[in-house]
Amino acid sequence: MTRPFELCGVPLRGRVLNGSGTFDAVAAHRAFGDELLEAFPFDAFVSKTITVEPREGNPPPRLWESPAGLINSIGLPNKGVAGFLREDLPRLGELPVPLVVSVMGFSRGELGALVAAAGERDEVEMLELNVSCPNVETGLVMGADPAETAAALEAVRPLTEKPLIVKLTPSATDPPAVAAAAEGVGADAISLVNTLRGMALDPRTRRPWLGAGTGGLSGPAIRPVALAQVAAVAERVRIPVIGMGGIASGRDAHDFLAAGADYVAVGTETFRDPTAGRRIASELNVISREERGFSEAAVT
Ligand code: RRO
């Protein structure tokens, strides 16, 4: 298989990843069998975010469909790092594409423990730091503030030689400043955007529908916001940018690349169509070929 692309030194066959937490590759393998591995929908696979301790997740309901969007309040259900490394990682390591493990710590120490434990496993090619959470020691959302992000990254950078991708929250006042701070202390790539905080009311009771009260909005509804943030971040940093937020077609993906992203990720669209990653990649290839044809025609 040819791997003409390269992200942080890791060869990739294409430019379409999944958004963390939007595709359960282990369950999909169980459901679709080895056919899934033969036509895997993404060029690298990003795991659901894991934490140090196991978590049950938020009380139901956890999802609300809004016009052109989805609000989730899943609440990080996961087996904890020990359970993940023991039970899930060997299966994820069988996927035919490089594996990125997404981690979230509620303190710099927790983040460090996750980076060190996942980083030493051979199955793991890269780590993504999901910084959309409060640091319980400082009370600040790690990714909301450039200094807080830099301090978190500085603490964990010496703990692994594997590439570290920082996944930004769109709720930061100045996402490019957060990205630049991360780059300044050794981040290898930036991914954005995570979901935007939203709320829906139960039409009968007028009380919040989601068990957790609020959740994260994703899907085409946030695409223009994501595109603007990706453009601003790509303008500011030299490290690769992975853009996401409502990408549902090759044209959408192409827009993110044109705005400065080096790679794209597909999330909410895969809930509707688990093979969306492949479809979007092939639509993107057609658009890129057409574009090359136009520019060649222009010089001849
Ligand atoms: O698990 C979640 O509820 C969740 C996470 Br960790 C995240 O990063 N973004 C999101 O929309 N939901």
Coordinates of C-alpha atoms and ligand atoms in Angstrom, one line a residue:
M1 CA 0.0 0.0 0.0
T2 CA 1.4 3.4 -0.9
R3 CA 1.5 6.0 1.9
P4 CA 2.2 9.3 0.1
F5 CA 1.3 11.5 3.1
E6 CA 3.1 12.0 6.4
L7 CA 1.9 13.4 9.6
C8 CA 4.5 14.1 12.3
G9 CA 6.8 11.6 10.6
V10 CA 4.1 8.9 10.4
P11 CA 3.4 7.8 6.8
L12 CA -0.3 7.9 5.9
R13 CA -2.1 6.7 2.8
G14 CA -4.5 9.8 2.7
R15 CA -5.7 12.9 4.6
V16 CA -8.9 11.7 6.2
L17 CA -8.9 10.8 9.9
N18 CA -11.8 10.3 12.3
G19 CA -12.8 12.7 15.1
S20 CA -12.1 11.1 18.4
G21 CA -15.1 9.4 20.0
T22 CA -17.1 9.2 16.8
F23 CA -16.3 5.7 15.5
D24 CA -15.9 2.6 17.7
A25 CA -13.5 0.5 15.6
V26 CA -13.7 -2.5 17.9
A27 CA -17.5 -2.7 17.7
A28 CA -17.5 -1.9 14.0
H29 CA -15.0 -4.8 13.4
R30 CA -17.3 -7.1 15.4
A31 CA -20.3 -5.9 13.3
F32 CA -18.8 -5.8 9.8
G33 CA -16.0 -8.5 10.2
D34 CA -12.7 -8.3 8.3
E35 CA -14.4 -6.4 5.5
L36 CA -14.0 -3.3 7.7
L37 CA -10.2 -3.8 7.8
E38 CA -10.0 -4.4 4.0
A39 CA -11.8 -1.0 3.3
F40 CA -11.1 0.9 6.5
P41 CA -12.8 4.3 6.3
F42 CA -10.0 6.4 7.7
D43 CA -6.3 6.9 7.0
A44 CA -5.4 7.0 10.7
F45 CA -7.6 6.0 13.6
V46 CA -8.1 8.3 16.7
S47 CA -9.4 6.4 19.8
K48 CA -12.1 7.6 22.1
T49 CA -10.6 9.7 24.8
I50 CA -9.4 7.8 27.8
T51 CA -8.8 8.9 31.4
V52 CA -6.7 7.5 34.2
E53 CA -9.7 6.1 36.2
P54 CA -12.6 4.2 34.6
R55 CA -15.7 6.3 34.1
E56 CA -19.4 5.5 33.7
G57 CA -20.2 8.6 31.6
N58 CA -23.1 10.9 32.0
P59 CA -26.7 9.9 32.9
P60 CA -29.0 9.5 29.9
P61 CA -30.3 10.9 27.6
R62 CA -26.9 11.6 26.1
L63 CA -27.8 12.8 22.5
W64 CA -30.1 15.4 21.0
E65 CA -30.4 16.0 17.3
S66 CA -30.7 19.7 16.4
P67 CA -31.0 21.3 12.9
A68 CA -27.9 20.2 11.0
G69 CA -26.2 19.1 14.3
L70 CA -25.9 16.8 17.2
I71 CA -25.5 17.6 20.8
N72 CA -23.8 15.0 22.9
S73 CA -23.1 14.7 26.6
I74 CA -21.5 11.3 26.6
G75 CA -19.2 12.2 29.5
L76 CA -16.1 10.2 28.7
P77 CA -17.3 6.6 29.6
N78 CA -14.2 4.5 29.4
K79 CA -12.4 1.6 31.0
G80 CA -9.6 3.8 32.4
V81 CA -6.1 3.6 31.2
A82 CA -5.3 0.1 32.6
G83 CA -8.5 -1.4 31.1
F84 CA -7.9 0.3 27.8
L85 CA -4.3 -0.8 27.5
R86 CA -5.1 -4.4 28.5
E87 CA -8.4 -4.9 26.5
D88 CA -8.8 -2.4 23.7
L89 CA -5.3 -1.5 22.6
P90 CA -4.4 -5.0 21.3
R91 CA -7.5 -4.9 19.1
L92 CA -7.0 -1.3 17.9
G93 CA -3.4 -2.3 17.1
E94 CA -4.8 -4.7 14.5
L95 CA -6.3 -1.9 12.4
P96 CA -4.6 -1.3 9.1
V97 CA -3.8 2.3 9.8
P98 CA -1.7 4.2 12.3
L99 CA -3.3 4.6 15.7
V100 CA -3.6 7.8 17.7
V101 CA -4.7 7.5 21.3
S102 CA -6.7 10.4 22.7
V103 CA -6.1 11.2 26.4
M104 CA -7.6 13.6 29.0
G105 CA -6.2 14.3 32.4
F106 CA -7.8 16.3 35.2
S107 CA -4.4 17.5 36.3
R108 CA -1.0 17.7 34.7
G109 CA 0.1 14.6 36.7
E110 CA -2.8 12.6 35.3
L111 CA -2.1 13.8 31.8
G112 CA 1.6 12.8 32.3
A113 CA 0.6 9.3 33.6
L114 CA -1.6 8.8 30.5
V115 CA 1.0 10.0 28.0
A116 CA 3.7 7.9 29.6
A117 CA 1.6 4.7 29.8
A118 CA 0.1 4.9 26.3
G119 CA 3.3 6.3 24.7
E120 CA 5.4 3.3 25.6
R121 CA 3.1 0.9 23.8
D122 CA 4.2 -0.2 20.3
E123 CA 0.6 -0.1 18.9
V124 CA 0.5 3.7 19.5
E125 CA 1.9 5.9 16.8
M126 CA 0.8 9.3 18.2
L127 CA -1.1 10.8 21.2
E128 CA -3.8 13.4 21.1
L129 CA -4.2 15.5 24.2
N130 CA -7.9 16.4 24.6
V131 CA -7.6 19.6 26.6
S132 CA -11.3 20.5 26.7
C133 CA -11.5 19.7 30.5
P134 CA -10.9 21.5 33.7
N135 CA -7.6 21.2 35.5
V136 CA -9.0 20.4 39.0
E137 CA -5.8 21.9 40.5
T138 CA -6.0 25.3 38.9
G139 CA -9.8 25.5 38.1
L140 CA -9.0 26.5 34.5
V141 CA -10.0 24.6 31.4
M142 CA -6.7 23.4 30.2
G143 CA -7.2 24.3 26.6
A144 CA -9.0 27.6 27.2
D145 CA -5.9 29.5 28.1
P146 CA -2.5 29.6 26.3
A147 CA -0.4 29.6 29.6
E148 CA -2.4 26.7 31.0
T149 CA -2.1 24.7 27.8
A150 CA 1.7 25.4 27.6
A151 CA 2.1 24.3 31.2
A152 CA 0.3 21.1 30.6
L153 CA 2.3 20.3 27.5
E154 CA 5.6 21.3 29.2
A155 CA 4.8 18.8 31.9
V156 CA 4.2 15.9 29.5
R157 CA 6.5 16.6 26.7
P158 CA 9.5 14.9 28.3
L159 CA 7.5 11.7 28.9
T160 CA 7.4 10.5 25.4
E161 CA 9.1 10.8 22.1
K162 CA 6.0 10.0 20.2
P163 CA 4.2 12.9 18.4
L164 CA 1.8 14.9 20.5
I165 CA -1.3 16.4 18.9
V166 CA -3.1 19.0 20.9
K167 CA -6.9 19.0 20.3
L168 CA -8.2 22.5 20.8
T169 CA -11.5 23.5 22.3
P170 CA -13.5 26.1 20.2
S171 CA -14.5 27.8 23.5
A172 CA -11.1 29.4 24.0
T173 CA -11.1 33.1 23.6
D174 CA -8.2 33.0 21.3
P175 CA -7.6 29.6 19.7
P176 CA -4.6 30.7 17.6
A177 CA -2.9 31.9 20.8
V178 CA -3.5 28.5 22.4
A179 CA -2.2 26.7 19.3
A180 CA 0.9 29.0 19.3
A181 CA 1.6 28.3 23.0
A182 CA 1.3 24.6 22.4
E183 CA 3.7 24.8 19.4
G184 CA 6.1 26.8 21.5
V185 CA 6.6 24.0 24.0
G186 CA 6.8 21.1 21.6
A187 CA 3.4 20.1 20.3
D188 CA 3.8 18.3 17.0
A189 CA 0.4 19.0 15.5
I190 CA -2.9 20.8 16.3
S191 CA -6.3 19.4 15.8
L192 CA -9.5 21.4 16.0
V193 CA -12.4 21.9 16.7
N194 CA -13.9 19.9 19.5
T195 CA -17.6 20.5 20.1
L196 CA -19.3 23.8 21.0
R197 CA -21.3 23.9 24.2
G198 CA -25.0 23.7 23.6
M199 CA -28.3 23.0 25.3
A200 CA -31.7 21.5 24.3
L201 CA -35.0 21.6 26.2
D202 CA -37.4 18.7 26.5
P203 CA -40.4 20.0 24.5
R204 CA -42.8 18.6 27.1
T205 CA -41.2 19.7 30.4
R206 CA -39.1 22.6 29.2
R207 CA -36.3 21.2 31.3
P208 CA -32.9 20.3 29.8
W209 CA -33.2 17.2 27.7
L210 CA -29.7 15.9 28.2
G211 CA -28.9 14.1 31.5
A212 CA -25.9 16.4 32.1
G213 CA -27.9 19.6 31.3
T214 CA -25.7 20.7 28.4
G215 CA -23.5 19.0 25.8
G216 CA -21.2 19.5 22.8
L217 CA -22.7 20.6 19.5
S218 CA -21.1 19.0 16.4
G219 CA -22.1 18.5 12.7
P220 CA -22.7 20.8 9.8
A221 CA -24.2 23.4 12.2
I222 CA -20.7 24.3 13.4
R223 CA -18.9 24.0 10.1
P224 CA -18.5 27.8 9.5
V225 CA -17.2 28.3 13.0
A226 CA -14.8 25.5 12.7
L227 CA -13.6 26.7 9.3
A228 CA -12.9 30.2 10.6
Q229 CA -10.9 28.8 13.6
V230 CA -8.9 26.4 11.4
A231 CA -8.0 29.2 9.1
A232 CA -6.9 31.4 12.0
V233 CA -4.9 28.6 13.6
A234 CA -3.2 27.5 10.4
E235 CA -2.2 31.1 9.8
R236 CA -0.5 31.2 13.2
V237 CA 1.4 27.9 13.5
R238 CA 3.9 26.0 11.4
I239 CA 3.1 22.5 12.7
P240 CA 0.4 20.5 10.9
V241 CA -3.2 21.3 11.5
I242 CA -6.0 18.6 11.5
G243 CA -9.3 20.4 10.7
M244 CA -12.7 19.1 11.6
G245 CA -16.2 20.4 12.4
G246 CA -19.2 19.3 10.4
I247 CA -17.3 17.8 7.4
A248 CA -19.8 15.7 5.5
S249 CA -18.5 15.8 1.9
G250 CA -15.3 16.0 -0.2
R251 CA -16.2 19.6 -0.9
D252 CA -16.3 20.4 2.8
A253 CA -13.0 18.6 3.3
H254 CA -11.5 20.6 0.5
D255 CA -12.7 23.8 2.1
F256 CA -10.8 22.9 5.3
L257 CA -7.6 22.1 3.3
A258 CA -8.0 25.3 1.3
A259 CA -8.3 27.2 4.6
G260 CA -5.0 25.9 5.7
A261 CA -5.6 22.4 7.3
D262 CA -3.1 19.7 6.3
Y263 CA -5.5 16.9 7.3
V264 CA -9.2 16.6 8.0
A265 CA -11.2 14.5 10.4
V266 CA -14.8 13.3 10.0
G267 CA -17.0 12.8 13.1
T268 CA -20.7 13.3 13.2
E269 CA -21.2 12.2 9.6
T270 CA -19.9 8.7 10.5
F271 CA -22.9 8.2 12.8
R272 CA -25.1 8.5 9.7
D273 CA -22.8 6.6 7.4
P274 CA -19.9 4.6 9.0
T275 CA -18.2 4.5 5.6
A276 CA -18.3 8.3 5.2
G277 CA -14.5 8.7 5.6
R278 CA -13.9 6.7 2.5
R279 CA -16.6 8.5 0.5
I280 CA -15.2 11.9 1.6
A281 CA -11.7 10.8 0.7
S282 CA -12.7 9.7 -2.8
E283 CA -14.7 12.9 -3.4
L284 CA -11.8 14.9 -2.2
N285 CA -9.5 13.1 -4.6
V286 CA -11.8 13.9 -7.5
I287 CA -11.9 17.6 -6.6
S288 CA -8.1 17.7 -6.1
R289 CA -7.5 16.0 -9.5
E290 CA -9.9 18.4 -11.2
E291 CA -8.1 21.3 -9.5
R292 CA -4.7 20.0 -10.7
G293 CA -6.2 19.7 -14.2
F294 CA -7.3 23.3 -14.1
S295 CA -4.0 24.6 -12.9
E296 CA -2.1 22.5 -15.5
A297 CA -4.4 23.8 -18.2
A298 CA -3.8 27.4 -17.0
V299 CA 0.0 27.1 -17.5
T300 CA -0.1 25.4 -20.9
Ligands
RRO1 O1 -17.2 12.2 26.0 C1 -17.8 13.3 25.8 O2 -18.9 13.6 26.2 C2 -17.1 14.2 24.8 C3 -15.7 14.5 24.8 BR1 -14.5 13.6 25.9 C4 -15.2 15.5 23.9 O3 -14.0 15.8 23.9 N1 -16.1 16.1 23.1 C5 -17.4 15.8 23.2 O4 -18.2 16.5 22.4 N2 -17.9 14.9 24.0

